[in-house]
PDB file of C-alpha atoms in Angstrom:
ATOM      1  CA  UNK V   1       6.852  -6.609   6.508  1.00 94.00           C
ATOM      2  CA  UNK V   2       7.978  -3.125   7.296  1.00 93.00           C
ATOM      3  CA  UNK V   3       8.342  -3.654  11.095  1.00 89.00           C
ATOM      4  CA  UNK V   4      12.202  -3.347  10.898  1.00 89.00           C
ATOM      5  CA  UNK V   5      11.849   0.146   9.363  1.00 90.00           C
ATOM      6  CA  UNK V   6      12.050  -0.953   5.767  1.00 93.00           C
ATOM      7  CA  UNK V   7      10.240  -3.638   3.757  1.00 96.00           C
ATOM      8  CA  UNK V   8      11.747  -7.072   4.501  1.00 96.00           C
ATOM      9  CA  UNK V   9      10.852 -10.667   3.508  1.00 97.00           C
ATOM     10  CA  UNK V  10       9.657 -12.805   6.457  1.00 97.00           C
ATOM     11  CA  UNK V  11       8.932 -16.529   6.622  1.00 97.00           C
ATOM     12  CA  UNK V  12       6.714 -18.385   9.050  1.00 97.00           C
ATOM     13  CA  UNK V  13       5.360 -21.996   9.120  1.00 97.00           C
ATOM     14  CA  UNK V  14       2.509 -23.472  11.093  1.00 97.00           C
ATOM     15  CA  UNK V  15       3.722 -26.279  13.227  1.00 96.00           C
ATOM     16  CA  UNK V  16       0.355 -27.727  14.118  1.00 97.00           C
ATOM     17  CA  UNK V  17      -0.300 -25.453  17.119  1.00 97.00           C
ATOM     18  CA  UNK V  18       1.454 -22.151  16.456  1.00 96.00           C
ATOM     19  CA  UNK V  19       3.361 -20.033  13.966  1.00 97.00           C
ATOM     20  CA  UNK V  20       7.081 -20.510  14.068  1.00 97.00           C
ATOM     21  CA  UNK V  21      10.139 -19.198  12.174  1.00 97.00           C
ATOM     22  CA  UNK V  22      12.396 -21.393  10.056  1.00 97.00           C
ATOM     23  CA  UNK V  23      14.383 -22.528  13.209  1.00 96.00           C
ATOM     24  CA  UNK V  24      11.156 -23.615  14.824  1.00 96.00           C
ATOM     25  CA  UNK V  25      11.079 -20.869  17.442  1.00 96.00           C
ATOM     26  CA  UNK V  26       7.811 -19.098  18.268  1.00 96.00           C
ATOM     27  CA  UNK V  27       7.390 -16.367  15.745  1.00 94.00           C
ATOM     28  CA  UNK V  28       8.097 -12.799  16.984  1.00 91.00           C
ATOM     29  CA  UNK V  29       8.007  -9.449  15.156  1.00 88.00           C
ATOM     30  CA  UNK V  30      11.758  -9.862  14.287  1.00 89.00           C
ATOM     31  CA  UNK V  31      12.862 -13.493  14.166  1.00 94.00           C
ATOM     32  CA  UNK V  32      11.171 -14.444  10.856  1.00 94.00           C
ATOM     33  CA  UNK V  33      13.263 -11.869   8.892  1.00 95.00           C
ATOM     34  CA  UNK V  34      14.834 -13.582   5.821  1.00 96.00           C
ATOM     35  CA  UNK V  35      16.179 -10.679   3.732  1.00 95.00           C
ATOM     36  CA  UNK V  36      17.428  -8.693   6.720  1.00 92.00           C
ATOM     37  CA  UNK V  37      19.161  -5.995   4.801  1.00 92.00           C
ATOM     38  CA  UNK V  38      19.063  -2.189   4.498  1.00 92.00           C
ATOM     39  CA  UNK V  39      17.070  -2.042   1.112  1.00 93.00           C
ATOM     40  CA  UNK V  40      13.433  -2.703   0.595  1.00 95.00           C
ATOM     41  CA  UNK V  41      12.692  -6.378  -0.071  1.00 96.00           C
ATOM     42  CA  UNK V  42       9.347  -7.089  -1.745  1.00 97.00           C
ATOM     43  CA  UNK V  43       7.304  -9.560  -3.930  1.00 97.00           C
ATOM     44  CA  UNK V  44       8.354 -12.983  -2.520  1.00 98.00           C
ATOM     45  CA  UNK V  45       7.839 -16.188  -4.285  1.00 98.00           C
ATOM     46  CA  UNK V  46       8.003 -19.384  -2.070  1.00 98.00           C
ATOM     47  CA  UNK V  47       8.671 -23.014  -2.786  1.00 98.00           C
ATOM     48  CA  UNK V  48       9.459 -25.871  -0.361  1.00 98.00           C
ATOM     49  CA  UNK V  49      12.239 -28.317  -1.328  1.00 97.00           C
ATOM     50  CA  UNK V  50      11.848 -32.057  -0.954  1.00 96.00           C
ATOM     51  CA  UNK V  51      12.722 -31.874   2.708  1.00 96.00           C
ATOM     52  CA  UNK V  52      10.130 -29.197   3.395  1.00 96.00           C
ATOM     53  CA  UNK V  53      12.674 -26.391   3.712  1.00 97.00           C
ATOM     54  CA  UNK V  54      11.718 -23.047   2.295  1.00 98.00           C
ATOM     55  CA  UNK V  55      13.303 -21.452  -0.739  1.00 98.00           C
ATOM     56  CA  UNK V  56      12.393 -17.835  -1.485  1.00 98.00           C
ATOM     57  CA  UNK V  57      12.964 -15.467  -4.436  1.00 98.00           C
ATOM     58  CA  UNK V  58      12.167 -11.677  -4.150  1.00 98.00           C
ATOM     59  CA  UNK V  59      12.887  -8.283  -5.490  1.00 97.00           C
ATOM     60  CA  UNK V  60      15.383  -6.203  -3.489  1.00 97.00           C
ATOM     61  CA  UNK V  61      16.749  -2.762  -3.938  1.00 95.00           C
ATOM     62  CA  UNK V  62      19.772  -3.158  -1.545  1.00 92.00           C
ATOM     63  CA  UNK V  63      22.198  -2.924  -4.543  1.00 88.00           C
ATOM     64  CA  UNK V  64      20.853   0.532  -5.472  1.00 90.00           C
ATOM     65  CA  UNK V  65      18.339  -0.771  -8.060  1.00 93.00           C
ATOM     66  CA  UNK V  66      15.798  -3.616  -7.951  1.00 96.00           C
ATOM     67  CA  UNK V  67      17.336  -7.010  -8.325  1.00 96.00           C
ATOM     68  CA  UNK V  68      16.095 -10.519  -7.949  1.00 97.00           C
ATOM     69  CA  UNK V  69      17.428 -12.298  -4.832  1.00 97.00           C
ATOM     70  CA  UNK V  70      17.251 -15.894  -3.800  1.00 98.00           C
ATOM     71  CA  UNK V  71      17.713 -17.668  -0.427  1.00 98.00           C
ATOM     72  CA  UNK V  72      17.066 -21.135   0.903  1.00 98.00           C
ATOM     73  CA  UNK V  73      16.839 -22.563   4.394  1.00 98.00           C
ATOM     74  CA  UNK V  74      19.566 -25.353   4.818  1.00 97.00           C
ATOM     75  CA  UNK V  75      18.148 -26.620   8.028  1.00 95.00           C
ATOM     76  CA  UNK V  76      20.094 -24.331  10.262  1.00 96.00           C
ATOM     77  CA  UNK V  77      20.534 -20.956   8.390  1.00 96.00           C
ATOM     78  CA  UNK V  78      19.554 -18.962   5.373  1.00 97.00           C
ATOM     79  CA  UNK V  79      21.970 -19.444   2.563  1.00 98.00           C
ATOM     80  CA  UNK V  80      22.345 -18.389  -1.039  1.00 98.00           C
ATOM     81  CA  UNK V  81      22.175 -20.713  -3.950  1.00 97.00           C
ATOM     82  CA  UNK V  82      25.690 -21.882  -3.628  1.00 97.00           C
ATOM     83  CA  UNK V  83      25.192 -22.557   0.136  1.00 97.00           C
ATOM     84  CA  UNK V  84      27.092 -19.626   1.483  1.00 97.00           C
ATOM     85  CA  UNK V  85      25.637 -17.823   4.560  1.00 96.00           C
ATOM     86  CA  UNK V  86      23.289 -15.172   3.296  1.00 94.00           C
ATOM     87  CA  UNK V  87      24.530 -11.552   3.222  1.00 89.00           C
ATOM     88  CA  UNK V  88      23.005  -8.328   1.974  1.00 82.00           C
ATOM     89  CA  UNK V  89      24.606  -8.833  -1.436  1.00 84.00           C
ATOM     90  CA  UNK V  90      25.420 -12.457  -2.209  1.00 94.00           C
ATOM     91  CA  UNK V  91      21.870 -13.430  -2.960  1.00 96.00           C
ATOM     92  CA  UNK V  92      21.645 -11.395  -6.203  1.00 96.00           C
ATOM     93  CA  UNK V  93      20.467 -13.485  -9.154  1.00 96.00           C
ATOM     94  CA  UNK V  94      19.666 -10.904 -11.864  1.00 95.00           C
ATOM     95  CA  UNK V  95      22.661  -8.664 -11.176  1.00 93.00           C
ATOM     96  CA  UNK V  96      22.073  -6.162 -13.972  1.00 93.00           C
ATOM     97  CA  UNK V  97      21.485  -2.409 -14.549  1.00 92.00           C
ATOM     98  CA  UNK V  98      17.847  -2.635 -14.999  1.00 92.00           C
ATOM     99  CA  UNK V  99      14.778  -2.871 -12.749  1.00 95.00           C
ATOM    100  CA  UNK V 100      14.251  -6.645 -12.018  1.00 96.00           C
ATOM    101  CA  UNK V 101      10.922  -7.372 -10.317  1.00 96.00           C
ATOM    102  CA  UNK V 102       8.214  -9.931  -9.622  1.00 97.00           C
ATOM    103  CA  UNK V 103       9.946 -13.258  -9.454  1.00 98.00           C
ATOM    104  CA  UNK V 104       8.178 -16.568 -10.011  1.00 98.00           C
ATOM    105  CA  UNK V 105      10.191 -19.462  -8.400  1.00 98.00           C
ATOM    106  CA  UNK V 106      10.189 -23.199  -9.084  1.00 98.00           C
ATOM    107  CA  UNK V 107      12.523 -25.976  -7.985  1.00 98.00           C
ATOM    108  CA  UNK V 108      13.572 -28.778 -10.298  1.00 97.00           C
ATOM    109  CA  UNK V 109      13.646 -32.476  -9.356  1.00 96.00           C
ATOM    110  CA  UNK V 110      17.062 -31.933  -7.851  1.00 96.00           C
ATOM    111  CA  UNK V 111      15.982 -29.008  -5.774  1.00 96.00           C
ATOM    112  CA  UNK V 112      17.774 -26.424  -7.982  1.00 97.00           C
ATOM    113  CA  UNK V 113      15.966 -23.078  -8.288  1.00 98.00           C
ATOM    114  CA  UNK V 114      14.577 -21.740 -11.592  1.00 98.00           C
ATOM    115  CA  UNK V 115      13.282 -18.068 -11.651  1.00 98.00           C
ATOM    116  CA  UNK V 116      11.263 -16.060 -14.124  1.00 98.00           C
ATOM    117  CA  UNK V 117      10.880 -12.229 -13.710  1.00 98.00           C
ATOM    118  CA  UNK V 118      10.403  -9.102 -15.561  1.00 96.00           C
ATOM    119  CA  UNK V 119      13.340  -6.876 -16.248  1.00 96.00           C
ATOM    120  CA  UNK V 120      13.768  -3.387 -17.708  1.00 94.00           C
ATOM    121  CA  UNK V 121      17.430  -3.882 -18.729  1.00 92.00           C
ATOM    122  CA  UNK V 122      16.716  -3.997 -22.539  1.00 89.00           C
ATOM    123  CA  UNK V 123      15.010  -0.537 -22.288  1.00 89.00           C
ATOM    124  CA  UNK V 124      11.448  -1.913 -21.915  1.00 91.00           C
ATOM    125  CA  UNK V 125      10.002  -4.616 -19.534  1.00 95.00           C
ATOM    126  CA  UNK V 126      10.899  -8.110 -20.838  1.00 95.00           C
ATOM    127  CA  UNK V 127      10.500 -11.551 -19.238  1.00 96.00           C
ATOM    128  CA  UNK V 128      13.846 -13.080 -18.065  1.00 97.00           C
ATOM    129  CA  UNK V 129      14.670 -16.564 -16.941  1.00 98.00           C
ATOM    130  CA  UNK V 130      17.485 -18.076 -15.019  1.00 98.00           C
ATOM    131  CA  UNK V 131      18.269 -21.443 -13.333  1.00 98.00           C
ATOM    132  CA  UNK V 132      20.867 -22.638 -10.882  1.00 98.00           C
ATOM    133  CA  UNK V 133      22.888 -25.467 -12.410  1.00 97.00           C
ATOM    134  CA  UNK V 134      24.489 -26.450  -9.073  1.00 96.00           C
ATOM    135  CA  UNK V 135      27.398 -24.018  -9.352  1.00 96.00           C
ATOM    136  CA  UNK V 136      26.165 -20.872 -11.157  1.00 96.00           C
ATOM    137  CA  UNK V 137      23.144 -19.050 -12.566  1.00 97.00           C
ATOM    138  CA  UNK V 138      22.588 -19.877 -16.275  1.00 97.00           C
ATOM    139  CA  UNK V 139      19.909 -19.188 -18.940  1.00 97.00           C
ATOM    140  CA  UNK V 140      17.574 -21.779 -20.423  1.00 96.00           C
ATOM    141  CA  UNK V 141      20.302 -23.007 -22.785  1.00 96.00           C
ATOM    142  CA  UNK V 142      22.724 -23.475 -19.873  1.00 96.00           C
ATOM    143  CA  UNK V 143      24.977 -20.606 -20.768  1.00 96.00           C
ATOM    144  CA  UNK V 144      26.403 -18.291 -17.997  1.00 95.00           C
ATOM    145  CA  UNK V 145      23.716 -15.732 -17.287  1.00 93.00           C
ATOM    146  CA  UNK V 146      24.214 -12.153 -18.732  1.00 89.00           C
ATOM    147  CA  UNK V 147      21.941  -9.196 -18.943  1.00 83.00           C
ATOM    148  CA  UNK V 148      21.032 -10.019 -22.523  1.00 87.00           C
ATOM    149  CA  UNK V 149      20.865 -13.760 -22.859  1.00 94.00           C
ATOM    150  CA  UNK V 150      18.192 -14.237 -20.134  1.00 95.00           C
ATOM    151  CA  UNK V 151      15.519 -12.401 -22.244  1.00 95.00           C
ATOM    152  CA  UNK V 152      12.589 -14.746 -23.042  1.00 96.00           C
ATOM    153  CA  UNK V 153       9.917 -12.330 -24.421  1.00 95.00           C
ATOM    154  CA  UNK V 154      12.293 -10.146 -26.453  1.00 92.00           C
ATOM    155  CA  UNK V 155       9.615  -7.913 -28.060  1.00 92.00           C
ATOM    156  CA  UNK V 156       8.687  -4.268 -28.501  1.00 90.00           C
ATOM    157  CA  UNK V 157       5.845  -4.310 -25.943  1.00 90.00           C
ATOM    158  CA  UNK V 158       5.669  -4.426 -22.223  1.00 93.00           C
ATOM    159  CA  UNK V 159       6.152  -7.986 -20.892  1.00 95.00           C
ATOM    160  CA  UNK V 160       5.553  -8.422 -17.127  1.00 95.00           C
ATOM    161  CA  UNK V 161       4.043 -10.546 -14.360  1.00 95.00           C
ATOM    162  CA  UNK V 162       5.402 -13.939 -15.287  1.00 97.00           C
ATOM    163  CA  UNK V 163       4.221 -17.265 -13.899  1.00 98.00           C
ATOM    164  CA  UNK V 164       6.749 -20.176 -14.096  1.00 98.00           C
ATOM    165  CA  UNK V 165       6.287 -23.891 -13.989  1.00 98.00           C
ATOM    166  CA  UNK V 166       8.718 -26.658 -14.911  1.00 98.00           C
ATOM    167  CA  UNK V 167       7.716 -29.666 -16.954  1.00 97.00           C
ATOM    168  CA  UNK V 168       8.609 -33.324 -15.845  1.00 95.00           C
ATOM    169  CA  UNK V 169      12.026 -32.835 -17.635  1.00 95.00           C
ATOM    170  CA  UNK V 170      12.768 -29.548 -15.964  1.00 95.00           C
ATOM    171  CA  UNK V 171      12.093 -27.407 -18.979  1.00 97.00           C
ATOM    172  CA  UNK V 172      10.583 -24.034 -18.177  1.00 98.00           C
ATOM    173  CA  UNK V 173       7.014 -22.990 -19.235  1.00 98.00           C
ATOM    174  CA  UNK V 174       6.298 -19.358 -18.686  1.00 98.00           C
ATOM    175  CA  UNK V 175       3.065 -17.346 -19.033  1.00 97.00           C
ATOM    176  CA  UNK V 176       2.979 -13.530 -18.776  1.00 96.00           C
ATOM    177  CA  UNK V 177       1.157 -10.425 -19.511  1.00 95.00           C
ATOM    178  CA  UNK V 178       2.217  -8.598 -22.677  1.00 94.00           C
ATOM    179  CA  UNK V 179       1.208  -5.530 -24.741  1.00 92.00           C
ATOM    180  CA  UNK V 180       2.975  -6.355 -27.929  1.00 87.00           C
ATOM    181  CA  UNK V 181       0.221  -7.827 -30.108  1.00 77.00           C
ATOM    182  CA  UNK V 182      -2.526  -5.232 -29.963  1.00 75.00           C
ATOM    183  CA  UNK V 183      -1.331  -2.416 -27.692  1.00 77.00           C
ATOM    184  CA  UNK V 184      -3.484  -3.693 -24.879  1.00 86.00           C
ATOM    185  CA  UNK V 185      -2.308  -6.415 -22.468  1.00 92.00           C
ATOM    186  CA  UNK V 186      -2.938 -10.079 -23.445  1.00 91.00           C
ATOM    187  CA  UNK V 187      -1.623 -13.254 -21.900  1.00 93.00           C
TER     188      UNK V 187
END
């Protein structure tokens, strides 16, 4: 929503009779703002935790380039993955020099977020993956996340528009659009 003067991520839920914000107050043009920062915030991906609280990943250019951000509602306020009150910078997941865009969010059985996205850090668009292990963002192998070890597709073509699901054991399954095989896009 661009009502605040720049694109922001908003959240609303239907309470059975009206649209309300995360706190349960009647939705207004301003009280549903989740990202609430000075950069553009776009492309949200929403999941609800086991208590019905919203968790949202999105692309945000507040740091000066597009990054993947994550926030969850803890029942009283929006917080980052570690539970700290959300600020304009502490929600950054990708935190690299490239263009990080189009997140696909899933929650594991413990409620920890996993996110797939496409990222231009390697020099061409690649599919990246990160999961929250309860204390930090890590790659699929559980290693501390870096701008190189999150690369899933790792090919010479353009890899973009990922879709993430977790299997019953919490292992990531990712589909995406890719131009590597024939020069045209394939899944």
